[in-house]
Amino acid sequence: MKTLIIRILLTLTLLTLSGLPLLAQAEGEDESQWTSHLKNQFFGDRPISEDHEAIEITAPYRAEDPALVPIQITSKFPQTGTQFIKKVTVIIDHNPTPFSASFEFTLESGKADIATRMRVNAYTYIRAIAETNDGKLHMAKAFVKASGGCSAPIGADSEDAKARFGKMKFKFDQDKPTLGSANPVQLLISHPNITGMQMDQISRIIQPAHYVTDVKVSFDGKPVLTVKGDIALSTDPNFRFYFAPEKAGELHVDIKDNLGQQFSANQSVNP
Amino acid sequence: MRDLAPKEPPTPSPMPSLAKPFCNHLKALSLLIGGLGNLGFSSHPIAEPLAIKEVANGVYVHQGSHLLPNPQNHGEIANIGFVVGNHCVAVIDTGGSQEQGQRLKAAITTTTEVPICYVINTHVHPDHIYGNRAFKSPGVEFVGHYRLAAAMAMRAPYYLVQAKDQLGLTLNAEDFVPPDLEVRDTLDLDLGGRTLHLIAHPKAHTDNDLSIFDTASETLWLGDLLFMGHVPVIDGSLLGWLKTIDQLPSITAKRVIPGHGPITALWPLALAGEKRYLESLAHDIRAAQKANKTIEQAMNEIGQEHRADWQLFDDFHRRNIASGFAELEWEDPSPEPPMKNPGRSNP
């Protein structure tokens, strides 16, 4: 009898032990949200190929700060009349709001690269789905281990952060842009981008969601980058992208948040 | 500057400890919760006293260890302790779990018969506050930075999930005991024969850092404003922390107790390592931004020369860069950053 119990216990232990790696793997490489509904929700029954022909995505495997995860999407070809990327959509499977951002590019973008910082709430795939001018969809994905990025406290309530609310600035890599080619530029937006998930269990006060929903960058009136944002964008949204000026002109940005507040900024570009 | 100089007692002298219990509703609530807590622990009525050392007359410290919080150590990793006066004991930080709080309490009751009047939290981090609940009882006042309650409230939902996932602790909202006495600038607590001078600092390690100076032994208790051995972790403001580090030496003390590191160290020499690391971080991030480097490049390249100096470097350094980078992007004037602290002192 005693041996039987020991055997049962042993079997149970072994089962548990052998089950662990499976469980970890299932948790680690979970495609279920995507296959069960996310894909259909955002792209219907359109085919999406994971072919690495249009874009690559780079994100840290282990996110040191889940509220500030750098994500880079790199295009495989320049924006030309015959071949270009129209739009890249970023979906974070296990975030409370999986839709994280979308980025629309034009020929004036020069190159459809985008780098930004996002909140990641769980161990999850981050997917970038690019739509090329031929209407095809190409997906690249990266797995990120993070937790709590969306409910992590926001330090953007300080006096200096309030004072610069709505301020924006452009930063260039070079002093002067090169005409006729894609030039990198960075847009910094001072905005707390509050997720609305910082629920206060003690006072029952919720910091209401307050985040940037629209960013429109144009050069001389022609769109360069159009962003739809959501709560996944980190505090002080930051975008690195390209624009291809043919002559001197003005970069212009308009942003809008979910409370209807609007801000804009200009930056003259003199080659 | 002025705020940091220890003052003579005149600021609100505390109520005599016996007159306290009926102050407000919180107290009534604390009675109830304290009772419930005791019920929960009735199977272990006497906790094993935590190992402590007396670093100065009446000043006792338990040394934490340089570990990441995990289910084995339940986040019991910080230096915590207490100060014994003639009439009152003040607890300074309560540890990473209610159990560690119980053990600290056991260490106090085996050390002295003087009652516990105050429980001071140096800041909101779990390894310093999760033992609070063990001390909830009539006559005990919780003391913290005026932003501590808000920080606890903001972080509680996130911390509850983390406690379950990463510490193996099941906590609820009652484990976050907000301060009864809030320190806006400074506050003196009279323990009988000795006064604790508390200073609420602007945003540095967190936005709710409190330092404690014991006038009798001239001991400065810095909480996580001072890391030694364990790499500093920025959860407030890199520049704010550097500013605080510049001001702290105006306090004249015989010794300092860091939040992580040895139980006592020489003052202000003990600040040097942390200062060197944070200054170098700020300098290198500014330089990276001036050279138009990306946050990813900065996270990969900056500060690797400090690895050998610190434990848990790989666990927090990149995160420090990321948060410092995001902060310094909005430093004014950004194109030509002022280089007030031109980097490391001794390469």
Coordinates of C-alpha atoms in Angstrom, one line a residue:
Chain A
M1 CA 0.0 0.0 0.0
K2 CA 2.8 2.3 1.0
T3 CA 4.7 1.7 -2.2
L4 CA 1.6 2.3 -4.2
I5 CA 1.2 5.7 -2.7
I6 CA 4.8 6.5 -3.2
R7 CA 4.5 5.4 -6.8
I8 CA 1.4 7.5 -7.4
L9 CA 3.1 10.5 -5.8
L10 CA 6.2 9.9 -8.0
T11 CA 4.1 9.6 -11.1
L12 CA 2.3 12.8 -10.2
T13 CA 5.6 14.6 -9.6
L14 CA 7.0 13.4 -12.9
L15 CA 3.8 14.4 -14.7
T16 CA 4.0 17.8 -13.1
L17 CA 7.6 18.2 -13.9
S18 CA 7.3 17.1 -17.5
G19 CA 4.3 19.3 -17.9
L20 CA 6.2 22.4 -16.8
P21 CA 8.3 23.0 -20.0
L22 CA 5.1 22.5 -22.1
L23 CA 3.3 25.0 -20.0
A24 CA 6.2 27.4 -20.2
Q25 CA 6.4 27.0 -23.9
A26 CA 2.7 27.5 -24.3
E27 CA 2.9 30.6 -22.3
G28 CA 6.0 31.7 -24.1
E29 CA 4.9 31.3 -27.7
D30 CA 1.2 31.9 -27.5
E31 CA -0.4 32.5 -30.9
S32 CA -3.9 31.8 -29.7
Q33 CA -5.1 35.4 -29.3
W34 CA -3.9 36.1 -32.8
T35 CA -5.2 33.1 -34.5
S36 CA -8.5 32.9 -32.6
H37 CA -9.7 36.5 -33.1
L38 CA -7.1 39.3 -33.5
K39 CA -6.1 38.5 -37.0
N40 CA -9.7 38.4 -38.0
Q41 CA -10.6 41.5 -36.1
F42 CA -8.1 43.6 -37.8
F43 CA -7.5 42.0 -41.2
G44 CA -10.6 39.8 -41.8
D45 CA -9.7 36.8 -44.0
R46 CA -7.0 38.6 -46.0
P47 CA -3.9 36.4 -46.3
I48 CA -0.9 37.6 -44.3
S49 CA 2.5 36.1 -45.1
E50 CA 5.4 36.0 -42.7
D51 CA 7.9 36.3 -45.5
H52 CA 10.4 38.9 -44.3
E53 CA 10.1 40.5 -47.7
A54 CA 8.8 43.9 -46.6
I55 CA 9.7 44.6 -42.9
E56 CA 11.6 43.4 -39.9
I57 CA 10.8 44.1 -36.3
T58 CA 13.3 44.5 -33.5
A59 CA 12.4 44.5 -29.8
P60 CA 14.2 43.4 -26.7
Y61 CA 13.5 39.8 -25.7
R62 CA 13.4 40.8 -22.1
A63 CA 12.0 44.3 -21.5
E64 CA 13.9 46.0 -18.7
D65 CA 11.3 48.7 -18.3
P66 CA 7.9 47.4 -19.4
A67 CA 6.5 51.0 -19.7
L68 CA 9.3 51.9 -22.1
V69 CA 10.1 49.1 -24.6
P70 CA 12.0 50.3 -27.7
I71 CA 10.5 48.9 -30.9
Q72 CA 12.0 49.3 -34.3
I73 CA 10.4 48.4 -37.6
T74 CA 12.7 48.4 -40.6
S75 CA 11.6 48.3 -44.2
K76 CA 13.4 46.1 -46.7
F77 CA 13.2 48.6 -49.6
P78 CA 13.0 52.4 -50.2
Q79 CA 9.6 54.0 -51.1
T80 CA 9.4 54.2 -54.9
G81 CA 6.6 54.6 -57.3
T82 CA 6.7 50.9 -58.1
Q83 CA 7.1 49.4 -54.7
F84 CA 6.3 51.0 -51.4
I85 CA 4.8 50.4 -48.0
K86 CA 1.4 52.1 -47.4
K87 CA 0.8 51.2 -43.8
V88 CA 2.3 49.3 -40.8
T89 CA 0.0 48.2 -38.0
V90 CA 1.4 47.2 -34.6
I91 CA -0.6 44.7 -32.5
I92 CA 0.5 43.5 -29.1
D93 CA -1.4 40.3 -28.5
H94 CA -1.6 40.3 -24.7
N95 CA -2.0 44.0 -24.0
P96 CA -5.4 45.1 -22.7
T97 CA -5.8 47.0 -25.9
P98 CA -3.9 44.9 -28.6
F99 CA -4.1 47.7 -31.2
S100 CA -1.1 49.7 -30.4
A101 CA -0.5 52.0 -33.3
S102 CA -0.6 52.3 -37.1
F103 CA 1.7 54.2 -39.3
E104 CA 0.9 55.4 -42.8
F105 CA 3.7 56.2 -45.1
T106 CA 3.9 58.0 -48.5
L107 CA 6.5 58.4 -51.2
E108 CA 7.6 61.5 -49.3
S109 CA 8.6 59.3 -46.4
G110 CA 11.5 58.0 -48.5
K111 CA 11.8 54.9 -46.3
A112 CA 9.0 53.3 -44.3
D113 CA 11.0 52.8 -41.1
I114 CA 9.6 53.6 -37.7
A115 CA 11.0 53.4 -34.2
T116 CA 9.0 54.1 -31.1
R117 CA 8.6 53.1 -27.4
M118 CA 5.7 51.1 -26.1
R119 CA 4.1 49.7 -23.0
V120 CA 4.0 45.9 -22.8
N121 CA 1.8 44.4 -20.2
A122 CA 2.6 40.7 -20.4
Y123 CA 4.8 38.0 -22.1
T124 CA 3.6 38.5 -25.6
Y125 CA 4.2 38.7 -29.3
I126 CA 4.5 42.1 -30.8
R127 CA 3.4 42.0 -34.5
A128 CA 4.0 44.5 -37.2
I129 CA 1.8 44.0 -40.3
A130 CA 2.9 45.9 -43.4
E131 CA 0.6 46.6 -46.3
T132 CA 2.4 47.1 -49.5
N133 CA 1.2 49.1 -52.5
D134 CA 0.1 45.9 -54.2
G135 CA -2.4 45.3 -51.4
K136 CA -0.5 42.4 -49.9
L137 CA 0.1 42.0 -46.1
H138 CA 3.4 41.0 -44.7
M139 CA 4.0 40.3 -41.0
A140 CA 7.0 40.3 -38.8
K141 CA 6.8 39.5 -35.1
A142 CA 9.0 39.6 -32.0
F143 CA 8.4 38.0 -28.7
V144 CA 8.9 40.2 -25.6
K145 CA 8.9 39.2 -22.0
A146 CA 7.5 42.1 -19.9
S147 CA 4.9 42.6 -17.3
G148 CA 2.8 45.4 -16.0
G149 CA 3.8 48.0 -18.6
C150 CA 0.2 49.4 -18.9
S151 CA -0.5 49.7 -15.2
A152 CA 3.0 50.7 -14.2
P153 CA 2.9 54.1 -12.4
I154 CA 3.5 57.1 -14.6
G155 CA 6.0 59.7 -13.4
A156 CA 4.7 62.4 -15.7
D157 CA 2.8 64.3 -13.1
S158 CA 5.7 66.4 -12.0
E159 CA 5.6 70.2 -12.3
D160 CA 8.1 70.3 -15.2
A161 CA 6.2 67.6 -17.1
K162 CA 3.0 69.6 -16.7
A163 CA 4.7 72.8 -17.8
R164 CA 5.9 71.2 -21.1
F165 CA 2.6 69.4 -21.8
G166 CA 1.9 69.5 -25.5
K167 CA 5.3 70.7 -26.5
M168 CA 6.9 69.0 -29.5
K169 CA 10.3 69.1 -31.1
F170 CA 12.0 67.6 -34.2
K171 CA 15.5 66.3 -34.0
F172 CA 17.7 65.6 -37.0
D173 CA 20.7 63.3 -37.3
Q174 CA 22.6 65.7 -39.5
D175 CA 22.8 69.5 -39.4
K176 CA 21.5 69.7 -42.9
P177 CA 19.3 67.2 -44.7
T178 CA 20.4 65.6 -48.0
L179 CA 18.0 66.5 -50.8
G180 CA 16.5 63.7 -52.8
S181 CA 17.2 61.0 -50.3
A182 CA 15.6 59.7 -47.1
N183 CA 16.7 61.6 -44.0
P184 CA 16.1 60.3 -40.5
V185 CA 14.2 62.6 -38.1
Q186 CA 12.9 62.2 -34.6
L187 CA 9.7 63.7 -33.3
L188 CA 9.4 64.1 -29.5
I189 CA 6.0 64.8 -28.0
S190 CA 5.5 65.8 -24.4
H191 CA 2.3 64.1 -23.3
P192 CA 1.7 61.8 -20.3
N193 CA -0.2 59.3 -22.5
I194 CA -2.1 57.9 -19.5
T195 CA -3.5 54.5 -20.1
G196 CA -6.5 54.7 -17.8
M197 CA -5.4 51.5 -16.1
Q198 CA -3.6 53.1 -13.2
M199 CA -6.5 52.1 -11.0
D200 CA -6.1 53.2 -7.4
Q201 CA -7.4 50.4 -5.1
I202 CA -7.1 52.5 -2.0
S203 CA -8.8 55.7 -2.9
R204 CA -10.7 54.2 -5.8
I205 CA -9.6 57.0 -8.0
I206 CA -8.7 56.1 -11.5
Q207 CA -6.4 58.4 -13.5
P208 CA -8.6 58.8 -16.6
A209 CA -7.1 57.7 -19.9
H210 CA -5.4 60.6 -21.7
Y211 CA -3.4 59.7 -24.7
V212 CA -2.4 60.8 -28.2
T213 CA -4.7 59.4 -30.9
D214 CA -3.5 61.2 -34.0
V215 CA -0.1 62.4 -35.2
K216 CA 0.2 63.9 -38.7
V217 CA 3.5 64.9 -40.0
S218 CA 3.8 66.7 -43.4
F219 CA 6.6 68.3 -45.3
D220 CA 5.5 71.3 -47.4
G221 CA 1.9 70.2 -47.1
K222 CA 2.5 66.6 -48.3
P223 CA 1.9 63.9 -45.7
V224 CA 5.1 62.1 -44.5
L225 CA 3.8 60.0 -41.6
T226 CA 0.3 59.6 -40.2
V227 CA 0.0 57.8 -36.9
K228 CA -3.0 56.4 -35.1
G229 CA -2.0 55.9 -31.5
D230 CA -3.4 54.2 -28.4
I231 CA -2.5 53.5 -24.8
A232 CA 0.5 51.3 -25.7
L233 CA 2.5 54.4 -26.7
S234 CA 4.8 55.3 -23.8
T235 CA 4.7 58.5 -21.9
D236 CA 6.2 61.3 -24.0
P237 CA 5.6 59.6 -27.4
N238 CA 8.7 59.4 -29.5
F239 CA 8.9 58.5 -33.2
R240 CA 11.9 58.1 -35.4
F241 CA 11.1 58.0 -39.1
Y242 CA 12.3 59.3 -42.5
F243 CA 11.4 62.0 -44.8
A244 CA 12.7 62.7 -48.3
P245 CA 12.8 66.4 -49.1
E246 CA 13.4 67.6 -52.7
K247 CA 13.9 71.2 -51.7
A248 CA 13.9 73.5 -48.6
G249 CA 10.6 73.6 -46.8
E250 CA 8.8 73.1 -43.6
L251 CA 8.1 70.0 -41.5
H252 CA 4.7 70.4 -39.8
V253 CA 3.1 68.3 -37.2
D254 CA -0.4 68.2 -35.8
I255 CA -1.4 66.0 -32.9
K256 CA -4.7 65.3 -31.2
D257 CA -5.5 63.4 -28.1
N258 CA -8.5 61.4 -26.9
L259 CA -9.8 64.4 -25.0
G260 CA -9.8 66.5 -28.1
Q261 CA -6.8 68.6 -27.2
Q262 CA -4.7 69.6 -30.2
F263 CA -1.2 70.8 -30.7
S264 CA 1.0 71.6 -33.6
A265 CA 4.6 72.6 -34.3
N266 CA 6.8 73.6 -37.3
Q267 CA 10.4 73.1 -38.2
S268 CA 12.0 74.7 -41.2
V269 CA 14.4 72.5 -43.2
N270 CA 17.2 74.3 -45.1
P271 CA 19.6 72.1 -46.9
Chain B
M1 CA 19.8 73.4 0.6
R2 CA 18.1 75.0 3.6
D3 CA 15.7 72.1 3.9
L4 CA 18.5 69.6 4.3
A5 CA 20.3 71.1 7.2
P6 CA 19.1 69.4 10.4
K7 CA 17.3 71.8 12.5
E8 CA 16.7 71.9 16.2
P9 CA 13.5 70.4 17.4
P10 CA 10.9 73.3 17.4
T11 CA 8.7 71.8 14.5
P12 CA 5.6 69.9 15.6
S13 CA 6.6 67.9 18.6
P14 CA 4.7 64.6 18.5
M15 CA 1.7 63.9 20.7
P16 CA 2.5 61.8 23.7
S17 CA 2.2 58.3 22.6
L18 CA -0.6 57.4 25.0
A19 CA -2.9 60.1 23.7
K20 CA -2.8 58.9 20.2
P21 CA -5.1 56.0 19.5
F22 CA -8.3 57.8 19.0
C23 CA -7.2 60.3 16.4
N24 CA -9.3 59.4 13.4
H25 CA -11.2 56.9 11.4
L26 CA -8.0 55.4 10.0
K27 CA -7.1 54.4 13.5
A28 CA -10.4 52.6 14.1
L29 CA -9.9 50.8 10.8
S30 CA -6.4 49.9 11.8
L31 CA -7.7 48.4 15.0
L32 CA -10.0 46.2 13.0
I33 CA -7.4 45.3 10.4
G34 CA -4.8 44.7 13.1
G35 CA -7.2 42.3 14.8
L36 CA -7.8 40.4 11.6
G37 CA -4.0 40.3 10.8
N38 CA -3.4 38.8 14.2
L39 CA -6.0 36.2 13.7
G40 CA -4.3 35.3 10.4
F41 CA -1.1 34.8 12.2
S42 CA -2.4 33.1 15.2
S43 CA -0.8 29.8 14.1
H44 CA 2.6 31.4 14.5
P45 CA 2.2 33.6 17.6
I46 CA 5.9 34.2 18.0
A47 CA 7.9 34.9 15.0
E48 CA 11.7 34.2 15.0
P49 CA 13.4 37.5 15.7
L50 CA 15.2 38.9 12.7
A51 CA 19.0 39.2 12.9
I52 CA 19.9 42.7 13.9
K53 CA 23.1 44.6 14.8
E54 CA 23.4 47.7 17.0
V55 CA 25.4 50.2 14.8
A56 CA 25.2 53.0 17.3
N57 CA 23.7 53.3 20.8
G58 CA 20.0 52.4 20.3
V59 CA 20.2 52.1 16.5
Y60 CA 19.6 48.6 15.2
V61 CA 19.8 47.4 11.6
H62 CA 19.1 44.2 9.8
Q63 CA 21.2 43.8 6.7
G64 CA 19.5 42.9 3.5
S65 CA 21.2 41.0 0.6
H66 CA 21.9 41.9 -2.9
L67 CA 19.3 39.7 -4.6
L68 CA 16.5 40.3 -7.0
P69 CA 13.2 39.9 -5.2
N70 CA 11.9 36.3 -5.9
P71 CA 9.5 33.7 -4.4
Q72 CA 12.3 32.3 -2.2
N73 CA 13.3 35.6 -0.5
H74 CA 9.9 37.2 -0.8
G75 CA 11.6 40.5 -1.5
E76 CA 13.3 40.5 1.9
I77 CA 16.4 42.2 0.6
A78 CA 16.6 45.7 2.0
N79 CA 18.3 47.1 5.1
I80 CA 15.6 47.7 7.7
G81 CA 15.7 48.4 11.5
F82 CA 14.7 50.6 14.4
V83 CA 15.8 53.3 16.8
V84 CA 15.1 53.0 20.5
G85 CA 14.4 56.1 22.6
N86 CA 13.5 56.4 26.3
H87 CA 9.7 56.4 25.6
C88 CA 9.3 55.4 22.0
V89 CA 10.7 53.0 19.4
A90 CA 10.6 54.2 15.8
V91 CA 10.8 51.4 13.1
I92 CA 12.5 52.4 9.9
D93 CA 11.2 50.4 7.0
T94 CA 9.4 47.1 7.6
G95 CA 10.7 44.7 5.0
G96 CA 9.6 42.8 2.0
S97 CA 6.7 40.8 3.5
Q98 CA 4.4 40.8 6.4
E99 CA 6.4 37.8 7.8
Q100 CA 9.6 39.8 7.8
G101 CA 7.7 42.6 9.5
Q102 CA 6.6 40.1 12.2
R103 CA 10.2 39.0 12.6
L104 CA 11.4 42.6 12.9
K105 CA 8.7 43.2 15.5
A106 CA 10.0 40.1 17.4
A107 CA 13.5 41.5 17.2
I108 CA 12.3 44.8 18.7
T109 CA 10.4 43.2 21.6
T110 CA 13.3 41.0 22.5
T111 CA 15.6 44.0 22.4
T112 CA 13.6 46.5 24.4
E113 CA 10.4 47.0 26.4
V114 CA 9.9 50.5 25.1
P115 CA 6.7 50.6 23.0
I116 CA 6.7 51.1 19.2
C117 CA 5.2 54.6 18.5
Y118 CA 6.2 55.2 14.9
V119 CA 6.7 53.2 11.7
I120 CA 8.6 55.2 9.2
N121 CA 8.7 54.3 5.5
T122 CA 11.6 55.7 3.6
H123 CA 9.8 55.2 0.3
V124 CA 7.1 53.2 -1.5
H125 CA 9.2 50.2 -2.8
P126 CA 7.8 46.8 -1.7
D127 CA 11.0 45.6 0.0
H128 CA 10.6 48.5 2.4
I129 CA 6.8 48.6 3.1
Y130 CA 5.3 45.1 2.9
G131 CA 6.1 44.5 6.5
N132 CA 3.9 47.5 7.5
R133 CA 0.9 45.4 8.2
A134 CA 2.7 43.5 11.0
F135 CA 2.9 46.8 13.0
K136 CA -0.7 48.0 12.7
S137 CA -2.0 48.4 16.2
P138 CA -3.4 51.1 18.4
G139 CA -0.8 53.6 19.3
V140 CA 1.4 53.1 16.3
E141 CA 1.6 55.9 13.9
F142 CA 2.8 55.4 10.3
V143 CA 5.1 58.2 9.0
G144 CA 6.0 58.9 5.4
H145 CA 6.7 61.4 2.7
Y146 CA 3.6 63.5 1.7
R147 CA 3.6 61.8 -1.7
L148 CA 3.9 58.2 -0.2
A149 CA 0.1 57.6 0.1
A150 CA -0.4 58.6 -3.5
A151 CA 2.5 56.5 -4.7
M152 CA 1.1 53.5 -2.8
A153 CA -2.3 54.0 -4.3
M154 CA -0.9 54.4 -7.8
R155 CA 1.3 51.4 -7.6
A156 CA -0.9 49.0 -5.6
P157 CA -2.7 47.4 -8.5
Y158 CA 0.6 46.8 -10.3
Y159 CA 2.4 45.7 -7.2
L160 CA -0.3 43.2 -6.2
V161 CA 0.1 41.4 -9.5
Q162 CA 3.9 41.5 -9.2
A163 CA 3.8 40.2 -5.6
K164 CA 1.8 37.2 -6.8
D165 CA 3.9 36.6 -9.9
Q166 CA 7.4 37.4 -8.7
L167 CA 7.4 37.1 -4.9
G168 CA 4.9 34.3 -4.3
L169 CA 3.0 36.6 -2.0
T170 CA -0.8 37.0 -2.0
L171 CA -1.4 40.6 -0.9
N172 CA -4.4 42.8 -0.9
A173 CA -5.1 46.5 -0.5
E174 CA -4.7 46.3 3.3
D175 CA -1.0 45.5 2.8
F176 CA -0.5 49.1 1.7
V177 CA -0.6 51.0 5.0
P178 CA -0.5 54.7 4.1
P179 CA 1.1 57.2 6.5
D180 CA -0.9 58.8 9.4
L181 CA 1.8 61.5 9.6
E182 CA 2.9 63.0 6.3
V183 CA 6.1 64.9 6.0
R184 CA 5.9 67.8 3.6
D185 CA 9.3 69.4 4.4
T186 CA 10.7 68.3 7.7
L187 CA 9.3 66.7 10.8
D188 CA 10.9 65.9 14.2
L189 CA 9.8 62.9 16.2
D190 CA 10.7 62.9 19.9
L191 CA 11.5 59.3 21.0
G192 CA 12.5 60.5 24.5
G193 CA 16.1 61.4 24.9
R194 CA 16.6 61.5 21.2
T195 CA 14.9 63.2 18.3
L196 CA 14.6 61.9 14.7
H197 CA 14.7 64.6 12.1
L198 CA 12.9 63.6 9.0
I199 CA 13.3 65.3 5.6
A200 CA 11.0 64.8 2.6
H201 CA 13.1 65.1 -0.5
P202 CA 12.1 66.2 -4.0
K203 CA 12.0 63.5 -6.7
A204 CA 15.2 61.4 -6.6
H205 CA 15.3 57.6 -6.2
T206 CA 11.5 57.8 -6.2
D207 CA 9.1 60.8 -5.8
N208 CA 8.6 60.0 -2.1
D209 CA 12.1 59.6 -0.5
L210 CA 12.4 60.3 3.2
S211 CA 15.7 60.6 5.1
I212 CA 16.0 60.2 8.9
F213 CA 18.6 61.7 11.1
D214 CA 19.0 60.6 14.6
T215 CA 20.3 63.5 16.6
A216 CA 21.6 61.5 19.6
S217 CA 23.9 59.2 17.7
E218 CA 24.3 61.4 14.6
T219 CA 23.3 58.6 12.4
L220 CA 21.8 59.3 9.0
W221 CA 19.3 56.8 7.6
L222 CA 19.0 57.3 3.9
G223 CA 16.9 54.4 2.6
D224 CA 17.3 54.0 -1.1
L225 CA 18.7 57.4 -1.6
L226 CA 21.9 55.5 -1.0
F227 CA 22.8 52.3 -2.7
M228 CA 26.1 50.6 -1.9
G229 CA 27.1 47.4 -3.7
H230 CA 23.7 47.0 -5.2
V231 CA 23.5 49.1 -8.4
P232 CA 21.4 52.2 -7.9
V233 CA 17.9 51.9 -9.4
I234 CA 16.3 55.0 -10.8
D235 CA 12.6 55.2 -10.3
G236 CA 12.2 58.9 -9.9
S237 CA 14.6 61.3 -11.6
L238 CA 18.2 60.9 -12.6
L239 CA 18.8 64.7 -12.4
G240 CA 16.8 65.0 -9.2
W241 CA 18.8 62.3 -7.6
L242 CA 22.1 63.9 -8.5
K243 CA 20.9 67.2 -7.1
T244 CA 19.9 65.5 -3.8
I245 CA 23.3 63.8 -3.7
D246 CA 24.9 67.2 -4.0
Q247 CA 22.9 68.5 -1.1
L248 CA 23.0 65.6 1.3
P249 CA 26.6 66.2 2.5
S250 CA 25.4 69.4 4.2
I251 CA 24.1 67.1 6.9
T252 CA 26.8 66.4 9.4
A253 CA 26.6 62.8 10.5
K254 CA 28.9 60.3 12.0
R255 CA 27.7 57.4 9.9
V256 CA 25.1 56.5 7.3
I257 CA 22.8 53.6 6.8
P258 CA 22.1 52.8 3.2
G259 CA 18.9 51.1 1.9
H260 CA 21.0 48.4 0.3
G261 CA 24.6 47.7 1.3
P262 CA 26.5 47.5 4.6
I263 CA 24.5 48.3 7.8
T264 CA 26.7 51.3 8.4
A265 CA 29.2 53.3 6.4
L266 CA 31.3 56.4 6.6
W267 CA 29.6 59.7 5.8
P268 CA 29.7 61.4 3.3
L269 CA 32.3 59.1 1.7
A270 CA 29.6 56.4 1.3
L271 CA 27.9 58.6 -1.4
A272 CA 30.9 58.5 -3.8
G273 CA 30.3 55.3 -5.7
E274 CA 26.6 56.1 -6.3
K275 CA 27.4 59.6 -7.3
R276 CA 30.1 58.5 -9.7
Y277 CA 27.8 56.0 -11.4
L278 CA 24.8 58.4 -11.8
E279 CA 27.0 61.3 -12.9
S280 CA 28.6 59.2 -15.5
L281 CA 25.2 57.9 -16.7
A282 CA 23.9 61.5 -17.1
H283 CA 27.1 62.6 -18.8
D284 CA 27.1 59.7 -21.3
I285 CA 23.4 59.9 -22.0
R286 CA 23.7 63.7 -22.8
A287 CA 26.7 62.9 -25.0
A288 CA 24.8 60.1 -26.8
Q289 CA 21.8 62.5 -27.4
K290 CA 24.1 65.1 -28.7
A291 CA 25.6 62.6 -31.1
N292 CA 22.0 61.7 -32.2
K293 CA 22.3 58.2 -30.9
T294 CA 19.1 56.3 -30.4
I295 CA 17.8 55.0 -27.1
E296 CA 18.6 51.4 -28.2
Q297 CA 22.2 52.4 -28.9
A298 CA 22.5 54.2 -25.6
M299 CA 21.1 51.1 -23.8
N300 CA 23.7 48.9 -25.5
E301 CA 26.7 51.1 -25.3
I302 CA 26.6 53.3 -22.2
G303 CA 28.3 52.6 -18.9
Q304 CA 29.6 49.1 -19.3
E305 CA 32.8 50.1 -17.5
H306 CA 30.8 50.2 -14.3
R307 CA 29.8 46.5 -14.5
A308 CA 32.5 45.3 -12.1
D309 CA 31.6 47.9 -9.5
W310 CA 28.1 46.8 -8.9
Q311 CA 26.0 43.8 -8.1
L312 CA 22.8 43.2 -10.1
F313 CA 24.2 45.5 -12.8
D314 CA 22.7 43.5 -15.7
D315 CA 19.3 43.6 -14.0
F316 CA 19.0 47.3 -13.7
H317 CA 21.6 49.2 -15.7
R318 CA 19.8 49.1 -19.1
R319 CA 16.6 50.2 -17.4
N320 CA 18.4 53.1 -15.7
I321 CA 19.7 54.2 -19.1
A322 CA 16.2 54.0 -20.7
S323 CA 14.6 56.1 -18.0
G324 CA 17.5 58.5 -17.9
F325 CA 17.4 58.8 -21.6
A326 CA 13.6 59.6 -21.7
E327 CA 14.1 62.1 -18.9
L328 CA 17.1 63.9 -20.4
E329 CA 15.4 64.3 -23.8
W330 CA 13.3 67.0 -22.2
E331 CA 16.1 68.7 -20.4
D332 CA 16.3 72.4 -21.2
P333 CA 18.0 73.7 -23.2
S334 CA 18.3 70.5 -25.0
P335 CA 20.5 71.3 -28.0
E336 CA 23.5 72.5 -26.0
P337 CA 23.2 70.6 -22.7
P338 CA 24.9 72.4 -19.8
M339 CA 27.6 70.2 -18.4
K340 CA 27.5 71.0 -14.8
N341 CA 28.8 67.7 -13.7
P342 CA 31.3 66.7 -16.4
G343 CA 31.1 63.0 -15.8
R344 CA 33.2 60.6 -13.8
S345 CA 35.7 61.9 -11.4
N346 CA 38.4 59.2 -11.5
P347 CA 38.4 57.0 -14.6

